[in-house]
Short mmCIF file of N, CA and C in Angstrom, two decimals:
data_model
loop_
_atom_site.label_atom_id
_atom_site.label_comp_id
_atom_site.label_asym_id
_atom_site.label_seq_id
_atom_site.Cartn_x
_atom_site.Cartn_y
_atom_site.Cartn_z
N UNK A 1 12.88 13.22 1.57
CA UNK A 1 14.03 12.78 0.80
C UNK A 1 14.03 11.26 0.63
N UNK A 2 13.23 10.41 1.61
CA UNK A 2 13.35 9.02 1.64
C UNK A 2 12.24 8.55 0.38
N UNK A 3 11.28 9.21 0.25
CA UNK A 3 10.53 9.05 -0.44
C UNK A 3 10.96 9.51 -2.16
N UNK A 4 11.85 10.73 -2.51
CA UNK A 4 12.43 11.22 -3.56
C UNK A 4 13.39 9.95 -4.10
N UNK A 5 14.34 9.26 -3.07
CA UNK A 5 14.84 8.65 -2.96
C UNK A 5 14.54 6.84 -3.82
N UNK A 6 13.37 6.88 -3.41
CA UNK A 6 12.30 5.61 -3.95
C UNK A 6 11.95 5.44 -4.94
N UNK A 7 11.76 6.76 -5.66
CA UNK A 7 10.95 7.47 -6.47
C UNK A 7 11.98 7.09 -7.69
N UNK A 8 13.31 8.37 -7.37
CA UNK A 8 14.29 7.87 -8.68
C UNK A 8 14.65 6.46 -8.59
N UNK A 9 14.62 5.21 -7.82
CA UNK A 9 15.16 4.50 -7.58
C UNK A 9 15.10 3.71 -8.57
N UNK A 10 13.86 3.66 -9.41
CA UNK A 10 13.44 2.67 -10.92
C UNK A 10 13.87 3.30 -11.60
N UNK A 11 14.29 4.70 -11.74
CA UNK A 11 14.67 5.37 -12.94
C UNK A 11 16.54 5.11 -13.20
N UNK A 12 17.47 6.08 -12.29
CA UNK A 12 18.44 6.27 -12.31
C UNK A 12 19.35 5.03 -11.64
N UNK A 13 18.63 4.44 -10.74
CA UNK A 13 19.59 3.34 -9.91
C UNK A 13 19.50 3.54 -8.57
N UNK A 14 20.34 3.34 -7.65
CA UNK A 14 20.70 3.18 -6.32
C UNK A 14 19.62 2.37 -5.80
N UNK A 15 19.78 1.20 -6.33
CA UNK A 15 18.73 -0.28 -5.99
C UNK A 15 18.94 -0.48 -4.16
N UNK A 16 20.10 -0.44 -3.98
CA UNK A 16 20.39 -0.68 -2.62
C UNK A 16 19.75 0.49 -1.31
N UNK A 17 19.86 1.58 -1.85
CA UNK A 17 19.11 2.65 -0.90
C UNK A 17 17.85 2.64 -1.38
N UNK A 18 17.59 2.36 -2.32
CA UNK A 18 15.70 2.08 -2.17
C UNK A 18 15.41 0.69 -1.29
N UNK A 19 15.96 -0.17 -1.05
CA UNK A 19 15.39 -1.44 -0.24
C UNK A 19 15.36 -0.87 1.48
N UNK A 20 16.31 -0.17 1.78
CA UNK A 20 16.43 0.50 2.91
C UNK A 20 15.49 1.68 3.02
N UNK A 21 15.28 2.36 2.17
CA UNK A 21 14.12 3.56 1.79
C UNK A 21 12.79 2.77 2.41
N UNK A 22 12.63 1.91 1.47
CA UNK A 22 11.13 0.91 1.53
C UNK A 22 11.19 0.76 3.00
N UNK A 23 12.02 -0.20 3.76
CA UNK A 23 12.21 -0.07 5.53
C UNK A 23 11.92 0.64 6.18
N UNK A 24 12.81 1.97 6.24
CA UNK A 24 12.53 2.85 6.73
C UNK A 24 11.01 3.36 7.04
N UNK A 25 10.63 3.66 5.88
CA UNK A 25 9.23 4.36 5.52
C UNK A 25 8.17 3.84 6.16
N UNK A 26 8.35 2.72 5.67
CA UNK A 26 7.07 1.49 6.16
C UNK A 26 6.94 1.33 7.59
N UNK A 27 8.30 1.55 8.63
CA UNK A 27 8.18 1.84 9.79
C UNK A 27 7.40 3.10 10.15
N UNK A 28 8.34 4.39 9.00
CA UNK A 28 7.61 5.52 9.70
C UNK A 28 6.28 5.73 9.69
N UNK A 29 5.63 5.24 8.25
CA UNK A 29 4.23 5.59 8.30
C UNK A 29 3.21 4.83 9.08
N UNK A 30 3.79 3.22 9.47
CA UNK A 30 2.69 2.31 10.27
C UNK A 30 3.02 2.55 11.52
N UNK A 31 4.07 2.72 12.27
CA UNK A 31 4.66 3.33 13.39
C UNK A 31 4.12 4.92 14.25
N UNK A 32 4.37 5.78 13.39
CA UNK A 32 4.17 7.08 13.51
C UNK A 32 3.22 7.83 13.00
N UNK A 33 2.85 7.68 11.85
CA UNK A 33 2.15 8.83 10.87
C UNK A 33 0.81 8.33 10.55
N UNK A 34 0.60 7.33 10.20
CA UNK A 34 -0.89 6.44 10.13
C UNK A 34 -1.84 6.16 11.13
N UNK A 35 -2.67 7.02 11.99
CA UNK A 35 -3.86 6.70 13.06
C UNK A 35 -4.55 4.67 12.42
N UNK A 36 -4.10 4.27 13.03
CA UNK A 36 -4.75 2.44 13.14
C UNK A 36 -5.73 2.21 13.08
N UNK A 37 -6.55 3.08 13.09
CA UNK A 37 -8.37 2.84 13.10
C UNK A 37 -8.74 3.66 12.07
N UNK A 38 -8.32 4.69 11.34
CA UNK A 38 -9.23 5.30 10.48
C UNK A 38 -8.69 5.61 9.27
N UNK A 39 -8.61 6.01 8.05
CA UNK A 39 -8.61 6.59 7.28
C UNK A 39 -8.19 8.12 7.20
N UNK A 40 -7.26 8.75 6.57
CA UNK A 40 -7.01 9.75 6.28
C UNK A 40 -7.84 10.80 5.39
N UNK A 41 -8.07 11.81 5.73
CA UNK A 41 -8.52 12.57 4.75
C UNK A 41 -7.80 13.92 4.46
N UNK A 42 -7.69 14.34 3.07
CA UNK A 42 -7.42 15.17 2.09
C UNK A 42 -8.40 16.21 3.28
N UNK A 43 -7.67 17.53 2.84
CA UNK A 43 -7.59 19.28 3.66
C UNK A 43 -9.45 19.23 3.20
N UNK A 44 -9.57 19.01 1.75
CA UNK A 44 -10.74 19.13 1.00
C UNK A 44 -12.15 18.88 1.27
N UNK A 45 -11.88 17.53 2.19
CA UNK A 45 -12.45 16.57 2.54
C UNK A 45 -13.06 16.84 3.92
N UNK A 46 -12.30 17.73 4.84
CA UNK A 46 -12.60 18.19 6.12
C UNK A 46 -13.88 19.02 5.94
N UNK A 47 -14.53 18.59 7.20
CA UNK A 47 -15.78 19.82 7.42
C UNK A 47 -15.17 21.41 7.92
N UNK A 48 -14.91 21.87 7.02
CA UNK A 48 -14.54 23.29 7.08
C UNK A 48 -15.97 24.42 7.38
N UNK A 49 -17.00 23.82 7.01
CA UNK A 49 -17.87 24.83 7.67
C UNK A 49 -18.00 24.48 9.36
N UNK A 50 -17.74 23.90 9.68
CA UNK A 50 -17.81 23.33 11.61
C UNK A 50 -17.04 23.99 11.94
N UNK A 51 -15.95 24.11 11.22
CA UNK A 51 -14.81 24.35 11.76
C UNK A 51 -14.88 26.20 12.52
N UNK A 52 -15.41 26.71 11.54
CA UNK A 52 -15.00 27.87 11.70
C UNK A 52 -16.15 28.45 13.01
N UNK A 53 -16.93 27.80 13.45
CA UNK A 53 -17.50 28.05 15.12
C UNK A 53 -16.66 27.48 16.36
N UNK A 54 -15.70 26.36 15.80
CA UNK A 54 -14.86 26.06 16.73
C UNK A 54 -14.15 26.77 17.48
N UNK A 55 -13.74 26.56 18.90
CA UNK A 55 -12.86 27.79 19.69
C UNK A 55 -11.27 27.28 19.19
N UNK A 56 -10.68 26.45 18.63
CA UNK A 56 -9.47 26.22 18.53
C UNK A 56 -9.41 26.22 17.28
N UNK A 57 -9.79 27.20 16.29
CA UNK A 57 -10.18 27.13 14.78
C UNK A 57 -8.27 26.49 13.81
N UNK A 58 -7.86 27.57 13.95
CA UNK A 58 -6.30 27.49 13.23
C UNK A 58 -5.89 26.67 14.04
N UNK A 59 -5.79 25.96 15.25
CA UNK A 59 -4.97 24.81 15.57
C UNK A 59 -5.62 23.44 14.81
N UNK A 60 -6.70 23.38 14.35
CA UNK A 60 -7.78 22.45 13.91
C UNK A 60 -7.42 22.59 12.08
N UNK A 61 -6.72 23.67 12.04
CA UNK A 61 -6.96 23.64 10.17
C UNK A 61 -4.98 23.10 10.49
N UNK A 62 -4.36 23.42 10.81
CA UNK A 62 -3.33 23.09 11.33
C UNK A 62 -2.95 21.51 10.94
N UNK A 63 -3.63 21.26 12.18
CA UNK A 63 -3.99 19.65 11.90
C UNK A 63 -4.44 19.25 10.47
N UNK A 64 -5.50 19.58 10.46
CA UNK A 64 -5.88 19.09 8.85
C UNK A 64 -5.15 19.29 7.64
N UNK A 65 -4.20 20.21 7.66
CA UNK A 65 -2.76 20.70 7.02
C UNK A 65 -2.08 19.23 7.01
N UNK A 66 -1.59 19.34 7.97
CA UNK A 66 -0.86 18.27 8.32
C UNK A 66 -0.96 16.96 7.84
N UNK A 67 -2.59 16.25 8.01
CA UNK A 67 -2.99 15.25 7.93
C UNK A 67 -3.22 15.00 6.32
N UNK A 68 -3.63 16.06 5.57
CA UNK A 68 -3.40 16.42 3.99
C UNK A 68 -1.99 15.43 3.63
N UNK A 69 -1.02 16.47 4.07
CA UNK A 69 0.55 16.11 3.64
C UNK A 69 1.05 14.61 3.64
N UNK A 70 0.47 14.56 4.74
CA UNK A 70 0.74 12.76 5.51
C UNK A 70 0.01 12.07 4.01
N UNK A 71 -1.32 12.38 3.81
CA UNK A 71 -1.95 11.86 3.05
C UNK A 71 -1.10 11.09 1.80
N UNK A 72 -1.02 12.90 1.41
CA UNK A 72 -0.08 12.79 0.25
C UNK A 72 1.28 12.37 -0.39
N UNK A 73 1.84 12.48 1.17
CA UNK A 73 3.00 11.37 0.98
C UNK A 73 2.95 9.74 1.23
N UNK A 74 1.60 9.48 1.71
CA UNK A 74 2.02 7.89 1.92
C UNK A 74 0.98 7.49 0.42
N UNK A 75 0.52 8.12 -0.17
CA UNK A 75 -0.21 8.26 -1.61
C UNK A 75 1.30 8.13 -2.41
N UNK A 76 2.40 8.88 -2.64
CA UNK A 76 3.64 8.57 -3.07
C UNK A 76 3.92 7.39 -2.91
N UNK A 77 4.52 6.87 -1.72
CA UNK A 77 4.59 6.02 -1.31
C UNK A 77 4.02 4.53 -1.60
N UNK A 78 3.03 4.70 -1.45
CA UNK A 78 2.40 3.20 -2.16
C UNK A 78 2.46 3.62 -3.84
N UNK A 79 2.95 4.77 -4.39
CA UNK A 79 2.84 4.51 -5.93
C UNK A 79 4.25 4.12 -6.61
N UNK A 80 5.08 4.42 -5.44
CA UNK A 80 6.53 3.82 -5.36
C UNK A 80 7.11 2.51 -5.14
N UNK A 81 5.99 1.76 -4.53
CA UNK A 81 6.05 0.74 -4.29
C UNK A 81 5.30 -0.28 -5.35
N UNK A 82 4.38 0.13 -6.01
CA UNK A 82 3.59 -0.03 -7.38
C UNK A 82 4.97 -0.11 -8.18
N UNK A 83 5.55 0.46 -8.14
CA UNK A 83 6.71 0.54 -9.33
C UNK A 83 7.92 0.01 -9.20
N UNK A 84 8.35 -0.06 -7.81
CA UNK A 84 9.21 -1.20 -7.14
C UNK A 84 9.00 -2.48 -7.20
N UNK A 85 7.69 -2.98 -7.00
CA UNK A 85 7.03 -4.16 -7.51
C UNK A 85 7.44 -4.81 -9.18
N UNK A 86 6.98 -3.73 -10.14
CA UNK A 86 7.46 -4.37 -11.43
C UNK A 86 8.82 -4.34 -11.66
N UNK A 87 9.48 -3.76 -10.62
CA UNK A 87 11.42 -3.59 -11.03
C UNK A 87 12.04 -5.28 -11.56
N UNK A 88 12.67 -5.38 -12.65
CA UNK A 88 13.51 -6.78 -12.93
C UNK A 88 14.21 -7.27 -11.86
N UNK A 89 14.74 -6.41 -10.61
CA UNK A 89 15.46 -7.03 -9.48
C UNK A 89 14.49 -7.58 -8.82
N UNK A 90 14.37 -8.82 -8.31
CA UNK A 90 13.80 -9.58 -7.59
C UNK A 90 14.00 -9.30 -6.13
N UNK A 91 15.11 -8.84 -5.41
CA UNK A 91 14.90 -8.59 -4.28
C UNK A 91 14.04 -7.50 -3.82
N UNK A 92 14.09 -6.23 -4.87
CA UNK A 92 13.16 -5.04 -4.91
C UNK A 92 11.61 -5.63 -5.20
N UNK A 93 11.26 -6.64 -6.11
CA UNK A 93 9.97 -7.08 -5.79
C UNK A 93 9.58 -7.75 -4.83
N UNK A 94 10.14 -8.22 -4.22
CA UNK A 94 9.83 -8.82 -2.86
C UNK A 94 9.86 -7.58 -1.58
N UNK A 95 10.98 -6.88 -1.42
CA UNK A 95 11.05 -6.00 -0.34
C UNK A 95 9.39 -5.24 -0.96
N UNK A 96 8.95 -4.67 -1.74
CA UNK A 96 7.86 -3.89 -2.41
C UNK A 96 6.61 -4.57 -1.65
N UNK A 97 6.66 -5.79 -1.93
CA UNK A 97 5.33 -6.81 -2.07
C UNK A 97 5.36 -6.85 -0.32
N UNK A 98 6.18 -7.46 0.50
CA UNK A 98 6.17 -7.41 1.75
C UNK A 98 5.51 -6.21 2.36
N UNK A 99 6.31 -5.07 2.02
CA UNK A 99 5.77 -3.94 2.84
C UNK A 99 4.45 -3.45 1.93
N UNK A 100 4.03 -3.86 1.02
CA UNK A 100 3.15 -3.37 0.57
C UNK A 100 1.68 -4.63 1.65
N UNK A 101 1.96 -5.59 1.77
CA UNK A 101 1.77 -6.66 2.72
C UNK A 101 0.99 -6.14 4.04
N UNK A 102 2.53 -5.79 4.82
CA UNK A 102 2.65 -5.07 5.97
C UNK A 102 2.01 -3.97 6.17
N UNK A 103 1.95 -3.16 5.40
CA UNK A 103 1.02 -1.81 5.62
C UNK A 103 -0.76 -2.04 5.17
N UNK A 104 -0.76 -2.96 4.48
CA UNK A 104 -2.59 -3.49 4.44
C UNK A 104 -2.81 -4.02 5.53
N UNK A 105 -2.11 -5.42 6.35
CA UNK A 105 -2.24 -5.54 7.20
C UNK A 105 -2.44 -5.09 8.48
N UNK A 106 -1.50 -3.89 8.31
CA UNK A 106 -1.81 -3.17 9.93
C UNK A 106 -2.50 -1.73 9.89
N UNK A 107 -2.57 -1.25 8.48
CA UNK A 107 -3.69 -0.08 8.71
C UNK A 107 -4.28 0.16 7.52
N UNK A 108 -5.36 0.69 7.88
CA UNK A 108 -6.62 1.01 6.75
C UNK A 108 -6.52 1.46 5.48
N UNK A 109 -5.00 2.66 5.65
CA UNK A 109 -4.84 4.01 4.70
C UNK A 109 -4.21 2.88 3.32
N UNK A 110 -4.99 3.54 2.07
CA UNK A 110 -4.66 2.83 0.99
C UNK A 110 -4.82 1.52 0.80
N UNK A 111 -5.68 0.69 0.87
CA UNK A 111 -5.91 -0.65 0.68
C UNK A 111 -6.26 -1.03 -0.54
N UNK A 112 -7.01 -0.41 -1.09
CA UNK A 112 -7.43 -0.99 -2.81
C UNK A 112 -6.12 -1.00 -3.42
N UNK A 113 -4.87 0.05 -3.64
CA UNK A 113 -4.10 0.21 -4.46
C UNK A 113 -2.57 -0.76 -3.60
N UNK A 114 -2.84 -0.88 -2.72
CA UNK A 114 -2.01 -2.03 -1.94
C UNK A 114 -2.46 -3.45 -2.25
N UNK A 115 -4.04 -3.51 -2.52
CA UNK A 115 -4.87 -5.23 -2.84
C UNK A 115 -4.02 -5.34 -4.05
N UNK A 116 -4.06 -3.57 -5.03
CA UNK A 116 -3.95 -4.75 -6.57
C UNK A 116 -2.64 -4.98 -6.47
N UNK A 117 -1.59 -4.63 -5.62
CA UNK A 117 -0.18 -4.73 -5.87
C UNK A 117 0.12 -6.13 -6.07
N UNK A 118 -0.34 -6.57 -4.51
CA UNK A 118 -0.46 -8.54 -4.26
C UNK A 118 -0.41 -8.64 -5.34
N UNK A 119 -2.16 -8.63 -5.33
CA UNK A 119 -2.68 -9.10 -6.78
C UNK A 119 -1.90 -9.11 -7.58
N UNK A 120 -1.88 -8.22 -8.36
CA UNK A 120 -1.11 -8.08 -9.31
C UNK A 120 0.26 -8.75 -9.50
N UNK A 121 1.21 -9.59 -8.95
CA UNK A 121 1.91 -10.30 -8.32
C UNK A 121 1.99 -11.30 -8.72
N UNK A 122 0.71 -11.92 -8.88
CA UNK A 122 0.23 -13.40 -8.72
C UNK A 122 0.52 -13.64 -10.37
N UNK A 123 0.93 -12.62 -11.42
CA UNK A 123 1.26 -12.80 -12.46
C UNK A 123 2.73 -12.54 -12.99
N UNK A 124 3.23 -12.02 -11.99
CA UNK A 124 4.65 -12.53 -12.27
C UNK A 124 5.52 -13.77 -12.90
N UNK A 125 6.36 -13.62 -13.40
CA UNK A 125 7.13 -14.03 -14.33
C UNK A 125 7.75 -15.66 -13.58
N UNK A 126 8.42 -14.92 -12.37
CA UNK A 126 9.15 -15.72 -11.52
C UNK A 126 8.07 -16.43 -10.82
N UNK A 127 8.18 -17.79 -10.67
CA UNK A 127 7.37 -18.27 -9.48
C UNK A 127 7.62 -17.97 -8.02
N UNK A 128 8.77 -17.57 -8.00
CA UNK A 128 8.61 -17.23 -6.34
C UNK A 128 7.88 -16.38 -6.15
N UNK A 129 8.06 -15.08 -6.63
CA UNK A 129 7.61 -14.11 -6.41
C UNK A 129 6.06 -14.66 -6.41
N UNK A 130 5.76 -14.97 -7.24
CA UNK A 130 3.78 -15.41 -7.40
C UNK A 130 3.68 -15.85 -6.52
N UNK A 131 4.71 -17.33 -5.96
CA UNK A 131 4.04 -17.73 -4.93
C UNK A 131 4.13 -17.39 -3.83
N UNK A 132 4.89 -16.66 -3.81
CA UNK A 132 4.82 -15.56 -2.55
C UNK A 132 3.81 -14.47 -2.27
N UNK A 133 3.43 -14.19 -3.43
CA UNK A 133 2.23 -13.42 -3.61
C UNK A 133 0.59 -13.79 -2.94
N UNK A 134 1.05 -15.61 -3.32
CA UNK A 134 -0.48 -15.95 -2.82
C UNK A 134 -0.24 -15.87 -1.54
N UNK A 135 0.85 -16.70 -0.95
CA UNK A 135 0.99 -17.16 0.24
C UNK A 135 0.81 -15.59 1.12
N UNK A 136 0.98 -14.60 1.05
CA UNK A 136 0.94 -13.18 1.66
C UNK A 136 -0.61 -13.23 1.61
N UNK A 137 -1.37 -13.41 0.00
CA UNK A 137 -2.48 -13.29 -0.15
C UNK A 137 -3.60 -14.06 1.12
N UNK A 138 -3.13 -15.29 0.99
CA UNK A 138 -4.02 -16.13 1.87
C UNK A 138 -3.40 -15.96 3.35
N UNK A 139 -2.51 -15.74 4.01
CA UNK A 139 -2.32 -14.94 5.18
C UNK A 139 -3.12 -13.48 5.64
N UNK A 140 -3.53 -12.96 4.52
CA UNK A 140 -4.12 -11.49 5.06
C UNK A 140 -5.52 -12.48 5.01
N UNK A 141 -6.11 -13.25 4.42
CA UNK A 141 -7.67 -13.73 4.56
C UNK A 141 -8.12 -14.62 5.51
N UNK A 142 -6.78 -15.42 5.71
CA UNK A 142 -7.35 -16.55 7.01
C UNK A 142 -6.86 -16.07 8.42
N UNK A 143 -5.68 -14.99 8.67
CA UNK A 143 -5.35 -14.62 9.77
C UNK A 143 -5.72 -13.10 10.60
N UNK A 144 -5.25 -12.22 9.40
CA UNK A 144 -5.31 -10.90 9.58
C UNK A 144 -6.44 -10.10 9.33
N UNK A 145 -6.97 -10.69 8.24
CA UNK A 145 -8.13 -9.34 7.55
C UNK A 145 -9.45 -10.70 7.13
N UNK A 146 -10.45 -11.31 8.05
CA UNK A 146 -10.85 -12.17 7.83
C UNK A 146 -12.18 -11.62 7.04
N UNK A 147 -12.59 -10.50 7.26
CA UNK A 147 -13.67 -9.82 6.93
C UNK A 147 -13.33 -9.18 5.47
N UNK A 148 -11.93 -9.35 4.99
CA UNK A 148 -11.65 -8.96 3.33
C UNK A 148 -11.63 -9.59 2.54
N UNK A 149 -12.24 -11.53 2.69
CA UNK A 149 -12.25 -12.74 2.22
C UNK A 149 -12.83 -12.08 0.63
N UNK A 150 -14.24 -11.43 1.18
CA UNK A 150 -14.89 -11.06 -0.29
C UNK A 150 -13.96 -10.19 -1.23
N UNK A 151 -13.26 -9.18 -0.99
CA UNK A 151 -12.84 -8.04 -1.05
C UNK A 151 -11.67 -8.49 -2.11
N UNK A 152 -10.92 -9.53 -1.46
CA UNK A 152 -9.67 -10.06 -2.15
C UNK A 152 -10.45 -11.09 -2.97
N UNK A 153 -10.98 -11.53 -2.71
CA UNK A 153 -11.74 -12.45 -4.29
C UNK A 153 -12.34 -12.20 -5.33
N UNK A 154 -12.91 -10.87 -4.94
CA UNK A 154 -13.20 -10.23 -6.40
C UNK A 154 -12.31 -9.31 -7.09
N UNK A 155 -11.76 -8.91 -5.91
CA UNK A 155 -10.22 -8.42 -6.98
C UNK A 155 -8.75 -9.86 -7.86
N UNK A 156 -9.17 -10.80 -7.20
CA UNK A 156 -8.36 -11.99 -7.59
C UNK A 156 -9.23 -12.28 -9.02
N UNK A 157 -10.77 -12.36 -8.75
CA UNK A 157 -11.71 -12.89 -9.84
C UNK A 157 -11.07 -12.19 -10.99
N UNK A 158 -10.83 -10.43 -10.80
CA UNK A 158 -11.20 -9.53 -11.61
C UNK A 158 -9.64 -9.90 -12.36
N UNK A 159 -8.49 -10.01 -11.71
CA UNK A 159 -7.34 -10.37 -11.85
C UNK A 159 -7.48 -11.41 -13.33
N UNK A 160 -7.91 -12.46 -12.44
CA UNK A 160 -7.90 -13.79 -13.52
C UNK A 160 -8.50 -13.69 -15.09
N UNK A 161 -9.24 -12.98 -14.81
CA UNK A 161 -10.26 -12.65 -16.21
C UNK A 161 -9.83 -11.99 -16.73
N UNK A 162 -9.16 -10.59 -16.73
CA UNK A 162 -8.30 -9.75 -17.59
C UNK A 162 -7.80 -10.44 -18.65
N UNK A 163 -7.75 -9.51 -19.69
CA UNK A 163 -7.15 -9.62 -21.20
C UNK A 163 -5.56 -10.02 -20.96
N UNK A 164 -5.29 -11.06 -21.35
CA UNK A 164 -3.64 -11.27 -21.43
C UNK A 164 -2.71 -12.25 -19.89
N UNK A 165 -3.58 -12.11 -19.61
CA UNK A 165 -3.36 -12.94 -18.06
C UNK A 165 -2.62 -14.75 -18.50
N UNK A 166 -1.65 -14.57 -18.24
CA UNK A 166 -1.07 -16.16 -18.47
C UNK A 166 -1.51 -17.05 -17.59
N UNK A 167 -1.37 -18.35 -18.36
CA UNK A 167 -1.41 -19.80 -17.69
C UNK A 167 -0.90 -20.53 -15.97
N UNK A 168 -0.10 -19.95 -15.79
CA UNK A 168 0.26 -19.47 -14.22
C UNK A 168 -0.07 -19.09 -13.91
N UNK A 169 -0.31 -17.34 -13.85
CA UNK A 169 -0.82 -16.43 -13.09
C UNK A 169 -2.57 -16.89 -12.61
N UNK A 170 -3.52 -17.90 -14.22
CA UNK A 170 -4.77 -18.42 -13.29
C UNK A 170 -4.21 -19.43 -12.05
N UNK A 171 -3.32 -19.59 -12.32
CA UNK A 171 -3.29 -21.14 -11.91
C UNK A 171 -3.11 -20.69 -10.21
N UNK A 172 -1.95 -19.62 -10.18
CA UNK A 172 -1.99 -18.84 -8.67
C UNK A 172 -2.86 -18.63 -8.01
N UNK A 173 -4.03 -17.73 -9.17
CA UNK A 173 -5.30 -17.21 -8.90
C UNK A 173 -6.36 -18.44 -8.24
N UNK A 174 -5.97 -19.72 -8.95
CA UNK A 174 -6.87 -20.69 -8.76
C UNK A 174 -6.70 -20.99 -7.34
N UNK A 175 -5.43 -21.39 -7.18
CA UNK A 175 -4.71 -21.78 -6.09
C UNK A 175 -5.10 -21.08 -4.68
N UNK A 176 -4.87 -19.83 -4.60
CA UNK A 176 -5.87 -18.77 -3.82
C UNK A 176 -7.16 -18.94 -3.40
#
């Protein structure tokens, strides 16, 4: 429901329970639901032929049930936050951009579509927001994620060069 919640939140309104939604969530999934070291995988994705010599077979597809769903809701989730990001309320792009921040920073699950969010950021309208964008940006490269230096520069490169990209938004990019 927290996630349904997020979802209509660009459409119909209730700006104020989506900033609390975004909170919430971002606790539950980096807190609770997200393993810190690895990557999630889709039911699909599991070795299902192993499986079935295993002695704990259905507690094992169980799990992988499970770990599917998780998948698929924190897949919502960051596409909610994709869309919270472009909202005209400025406090909703910032609460978006933070936890979109926060969850690259502390775990693996979804990182490309969390990079372009930043990214994507750095072309905003408002300067805060941009420059808030970098400043998050260059915190995940010199503190947190030192080994994503390349990772975030060619998605910044790829950023800058795009068709339609304004005079600011290089200038962020440069700045970075």
């Amino acid at each position: 429901s927290l996630l349904a919640l997020l979802e209509k939140a660009r459409v119909k309104g209730g700006k104020r329970g989506a900033v609390q939604a975004v909170a919430a969530l971002q606790e539950l999934f980096r807190d609770a639901l997200l393993p810190p070291d690895r990557k999630l995988r889709y039911f699909s994705e599991q070795p299902l032929a192993a499986s079935s010599a295993a002695q704990h077979e259905r507690k094992r597809l169980l799990y992988w049930h499970v770990e599917d769903l998780i998948k698929r809701a924190y897949t919502r989730f960051v596409n909610a936050l994709d869309a919270l990001s472009r909202d005209p309320l400025p406090v909703l792009k910032e609460k978006s951009v933070k936890a979109a921040y926060e969850m690259l920073r502390s775990r693996p699950e979804g990182e490309r579509a969390l990079l372009s969010i930043l990214v994507n950021k750095l072309g905003d309208p408002q300067r805060r927001t941009a420059s808030n964008a970098a400043h998050l940006l260059l915190e995940l490269v010199s503190k947190d994620h030192p080994a994503m230096k390349r990772i975030v520069a060619r998605e910044v490169e790829t950023f800058t060069f795009r068709k339609g990209v304004g005079l600011k938004a290089q200038y962020y990019a440069a700045v970075l």
